[in-house]
Amino acid sequence: MSFWDRLYNIKVSPEIRGITNKNFYKFLNEIVSVILFQLMKLEKKDNIEINVELSRDLEVPEWREFVITIKLLSMDYMDDKEFFSLWKKIDGSVRDRISSIKDVDKEVLEKYGKLIIILEKDE
């Protein structure tokens, strides 16, 4: 993968690790870098857990959705408004980056470009 999967608590599912398209990993590096940059900028990079996986669609099981879950662990209190604002900043930054990526092949963007980002907090 990259340097970040050793420095941060990032778990990548076996299914994602099994993807052989090298352009996918360039794409994934871009996305995770944007997420980590936003978390650092907002001083939320410590005590996080990031999971990267392909998840089955409940309604159409043969569909797989690319999901990145960011869990904020044992952090200072954050009300719902702050939490939603953080998610919007991360999601917006990721979507902006995806729309500006030029060097990733169309297959990767079509298959994985509509990822779902989930932000959770440890209650």
PDB file of C-alpha atoms in Angstrom:
ATOM      1  CA  MET A   1       0.000   0.000   0.000  1.00  0.00           C
ATOM      2  CA  SER A   2       1.640   3.183   1.204  1.00  0.00           C
ATOM      3  CA  PHE A   3       3.390   4.805   4.122  1.00  0.00           C
ATOM      4  CA  TRP A   4       0.100   5.759   5.749  1.00  0.00           C
ATOM      5  CA  ASP A   5      -1.086   2.213   6.384  1.00  0.00           C
ATOM      6  CA  ARG A   6       1.949   1.750   8.653  1.00  0.00           C
ATOM      7  CA  LEU A   7       1.746   5.142  10.371  1.00  0.00           C
ATOM      8  CA  TYR A   8      -1.963   5.250  11.064  1.00  0.00           C
ATOM      9  CA  ASN A   9      -4.522   2.729  12.230  1.00  0.00           C
ATOM     10  CA  ILE A  10      -5.767   1.864   8.743  1.00  0.00           C
ATOM     11  CA  LYS A  11      -7.296  -1.516   8.015  1.00  0.00           C
ATOM     12  CA  VAL A  12      -7.733  -2.621   4.426  1.00  0.00           C
ATOM     13  CA  SER A  13     -10.006  -5.588   3.771  1.00  0.00           C
ATOM     14  CA  PRO A  14      -8.590  -8.693   2.054  1.00  0.00           C
ATOM     15  CA  GLU A  15     -10.947  -8.014  -0.849  1.00  0.00           C
ATOM     16  CA  ILE A  16      -9.429  -4.560  -1.390  1.00  0.00           C
ATOM     17  CA  ARG A  17      -5.904  -5.966  -1.041  1.00  0.00           C
ATOM     18  CA  GLY A  18      -6.825  -8.481  -3.749  1.00  0.00           C
ATOM     19  CA  ILE A  19      -7.481  -5.772  -6.338  1.00  0.00           C
ATOM     20  CA  THR A  20      -4.695  -6.025  -8.902  1.00  0.00           C
ATOM     21  CA  ASN A  21      -5.219  -2.751 -10.773  1.00  0.00           C
ATOM     22  CA  LYS A  22      -2.251  -0.520  -9.845  1.00  0.00           C
ATOM     23  CA  ASN A  23      -4.267   2.561 -10.751  1.00  0.00           C
ATOM     24  CA  PHE A  24      -6.698   1.642  -7.986  1.00  0.00           C
ATOM     25  CA  TYR A  25      -3.905   1.981  -5.425  1.00  0.00           C
ATOM     26  CA  LYS A  26      -2.899   5.387  -6.816  1.00  0.00           C
ATOM     27  CA  PHE A  27      -6.555   6.374  -6.460  1.00  0.00           C
ATOM     28  CA  LEU A  28      -6.768   4.961  -2.917  1.00  0.00           C
ATOM     29  CA  ASN A  29      -3.562   6.769  -1.909  1.00  0.00           C
ATOM     30  CA  GLU A  30      -5.044  10.046  -3.124  1.00  0.00           C
ATOM     31  CA  ILE A  31      -8.257   9.499  -1.164  1.00  0.00           C
ATOM     32  CA  VAL A  32      -6.610   8.440   2.094  1.00  0.00           C
ATOM     33  CA  SER A  33      -4.115  11.311   1.838  1.00  0.00           C
ATOM     34  CA  VAL A  34      -6.988  13.797   1.517  1.00  0.00           C
ATOM     35  CA  ILE A  35      -8.759  12.249   4.521  1.00  0.00           C
ATOM     36  CA  LEU A  36      -5.621  12.346   6.667  1.00  0.00           C
ATOM     37  CA  PHE A  37      -4.868  15.917   5.575  1.00  0.00           C
ATOM     38  CA  GLN A  38      -8.350  17.047   6.639  1.00  0.00           C
ATOM     39  CA  LEU A  39      -8.086  15.221   9.957  1.00  0.00           C
ATOM     40  CA  MET A  40      -4.656  16.791  10.616  1.00  0.00           C
ATOM     41  CA  LYS A  41      -5.894  20.236   9.651  1.00  0.00           C
ATOM     42  CA  LEU A  42      -8.767  19.868  12.109  1.00  0.00           C
ATOM     43  CA  GLU A  43      -6.486  18.310  14.740  1.00  0.00           C
ATOM     44  CA  LYS A  44      -8.427  15.022  14.670  1.00  0.00           C
ATOM     45  CA  LYS A  45      -5.747  12.669  13.296  1.00  0.00           C
ATOM     46  CA  ASP A  46      -4.908  11.021  16.624  1.00  0.00           C
ATOM     47  CA  ASN A  47      -6.980   8.130  17.891  1.00  0.00           C
ATOM     48  CA  ILE A  48      -8.611   7.283  14.609  1.00  0.00           C
ATOM     49  CA  GLU A  49      -9.358   4.019  12.922  1.00  0.00           C
ATOM     50  CA  ILE A  50      -9.918   3.874   9.178  1.00  0.00           C
ATOM     51  CA  ASN A  51     -11.425   0.836   7.466  1.00  0.00           C
ATOM     52  CA  VAL A  52     -11.334   0.447   3.691  1.00  0.00           C
ATOM     53  CA  GLU A  53     -13.593  -2.244   2.263  1.00  0.00           C
ATOM     54  CA  LEU A  54     -15.953  -3.370  -0.431  1.00  0.00           C
ATOM     55  CA  SER A  55     -19.364  -3.789   1.132  1.00  0.00           C
ATOM     56  CA  ARG A  56     -22.315  -5.718  -0.263  1.00  0.00           C
ATOM     57  CA  ASP A  57     -25.367  -3.731  -1.175  1.00  0.00           C
ATOM     58  CA  LEU A  58     -28.242  -4.995   0.983  1.00  0.00           C
ATOM     59  CA  GLU A  59     -30.846  -4.653  -1.757  1.00  0.00           C
ATOM     60  CA  VAL A  60     -28.723  -5.984  -4.630  1.00  0.00           C
ATOM     61  CA  PRO A  61     -26.170  -8.414  -3.099  1.00  0.00           C
ATOM     62  CA  GLU A  62     -24.107  -8.766  -6.286  1.00  0.00           C
ATOM     63  CA  TRP A  63     -23.332  -5.035  -6.132  1.00  0.00           C
ATOM     64  CA  ARG A  64     -20.273  -4.034  -4.158  1.00  0.00           C
ATOM     65  CA  GLU A  65     -19.831  -0.571  -2.758  1.00  0.00           C
ATOM     66  CA  PHE A  66     -16.468   0.995  -1.978  1.00  0.00           C
ATOM     67  CA  VAL A  67     -16.693   2.206   1.632  1.00  0.00           C
ATOM     68  CA  ILE A  68     -14.224   4.080   3.807  1.00  0.00           C
ATOM     69  CA  THR A  69     -15.200   4.273   7.472  1.00  0.00           C
ATOM     70  CA  ILE A  70     -13.412   6.754   9.712  1.00  0.00           C
ATOM     71  CA  LYS A  71     -13.938   6.114  13.407  1.00  0.00           C
ATOM     72  CA  LEU A  72     -12.918   8.805  15.865  1.00  0.00           C
ATOM     73  CA  LEU A  73     -11.801   7.044  19.051  1.00  0.00           C
ATOM     74  CA  SER A  74     -11.799   8.439  22.601  1.00  0.00           C
ATOM     75  CA  MET A  75     -11.884  12.043  21.554  1.00  0.00           C
ATOM     76  CA  ASP A  76     -12.994  15.211  23.245  1.00  0.00           C
ATOM     77  CA  TYR A  77     -16.714  15.829  23.171  1.00  0.00           C
ATOM     78  CA  MET A  78     -18.046  16.822  19.777  1.00  0.00           C
ATOM     79  CA  ASP A  79     -21.686  17.777  19.378  1.00  0.00           C
ATOM     80  CA  ASP A  80     -23.741  16.597  16.409  1.00  0.00           C
ATOM     81  CA  LYS A  81     -23.321  19.886  14.532  1.00  0.00           C
ATOM     82  CA  GLU A  82     -19.501  19.769  14.798  1.00  0.00           C
ATOM     83  CA  PHE A  83     -19.508  16.083  13.882  1.00  0.00           C
ATOM     84  CA  PHE A  84     -21.650  16.667  10.774  1.00  0.00           C
ATOM     85  CA  SER A  85     -19.467  19.638   9.808  1.00  0.00           C
ATOM     86  CA  LEU A  86     -16.338  17.452  10.050  1.00  0.00           C
ATOM     87  CA  TRP A  87     -17.939  14.762   7.884  1.00  0.00           C
ATOM     88  CA  LYS A  88     -18.982  17.385   5.293  1.00  0.00           C
ATOM     89  CA  LYS A  89     -15.432  18.782   5.133  1.00  0.00           C
ATOM     90  CA  ILE A  90     -13.896  15.337   4.691  1.00  0.00           C
ATOM     91  CA  ASP A  91     -16.507  14.163   2.188  1.00  0.00           C
ATOM     92  CA  GLY A  92     -16.353  17.415   0.204  1.00  0.00           C
ATOM     93  CA  SER A  93     -12.551  17.348   0.040  1.00  0.00           C
ATOM     94  CA  VAL A  94     -12.554  13.736  -1.137  1.00  0.00           C
ATOM     95  CA  ARG A  95     -15.187  14.420  -3.813  1.00  0.00           C
ATOM     96  CA  ASP A  96     -13.260  17.494  -5.011  1.00  0.00           C
ATOM     97  CA  ARG A  97     -10.089  15.424  -5.273  1.00  0.00           C
ATOM     98  CA  ILE A  98     -11.842  12.621  -7.155  1.00  0.00           C
ATOM     99  CA  SER A  99     -13.231  15.103  -9.678  1.00  0.00           C
ATOM    100  CA  SER A 100      -9.754  16.561 -10.247  1.00  0.00           C
ATOM    101  CA  ILE A 101      -7.895  13.259 -10.709  1.00  0.00           C
ATOM    102  CA  LYS A 102      -6.673  13.005 -14.279  1.00  0.00           C
ATOM    103  CA  ASP A 103      -4.083  10.231 -14.169  1.00  0.00           C
ATOM    104  CA  VAL A 104      -6.334   7.347 -13.062  1.00  0.00           C
ATOM    105  CA  ASP A 105      -7.980   5.223 -15.704  1.00  0.00           C
ATOM    106  CA  LYS A 106     -11.715   5.485 -16.344  1.00  0.00           C
ATOM    107  CA  GLU A 107     -12.361   1.915 -15.189  1.00  0.00           C
ATOM    108  CA  VAL A 108     -11.147   2.743 -11.673  1.00  0.00           C
ATOM    109  CA  LEU A 109     -13.185   5.955 -11.523  1.00  0.00           C
ATOM    110  CA  GLU A 110     -16.319   4.235 -12.811  1.00  0.00           C
ATOM    111  CA  LYS A 111     -15.988   1.307 -10.439  1.00  0.00           C
ATOM    112  CA  TYR A 112     -14.727   3.053  -7.285  1.00  0.00           C
ATOM    113  CA  GLY A 113     -15.264   6.789  -7.812  1.00  0.00           C
ATOM    114  CA  LYS A 114     -18.618   6.900  -6.046  1.00  0.00           C
ATOM    115  CA  LEU A 115     -17.302   5.760  -2.717  1.00  0.00           C
ATOM    116  CA  ILE A 116     -19.216   6.063   0.524  1.00  0.00           C
ATOM    117  CA  ILE A 117     -17.502   7.812   3.410  1.00  0.00           C
ATOM    118  CA  ILE A 118     -18.814   7.042   6.876  1.00  0.00           C
ATOM    119  CA  LEU A 119     -17.698   8.993   9.932  1.00  0.00           C
ATOM    120  CA  GLU A 120     -18.341   7.407  13.320  1.00  0.00           C
ATOM    121  CA  LYS A 121     -17.523   8.492  16.821  1.00  0.00           C
ATOM    122  CA  ASP A 122     -16.762   6.272  19.755  1.00  0.00           C
ATOM    123  CA  GLU A 123     -19.523   6.890  22.268  1.00  0.00           C
TER     124      GLU A 123
END
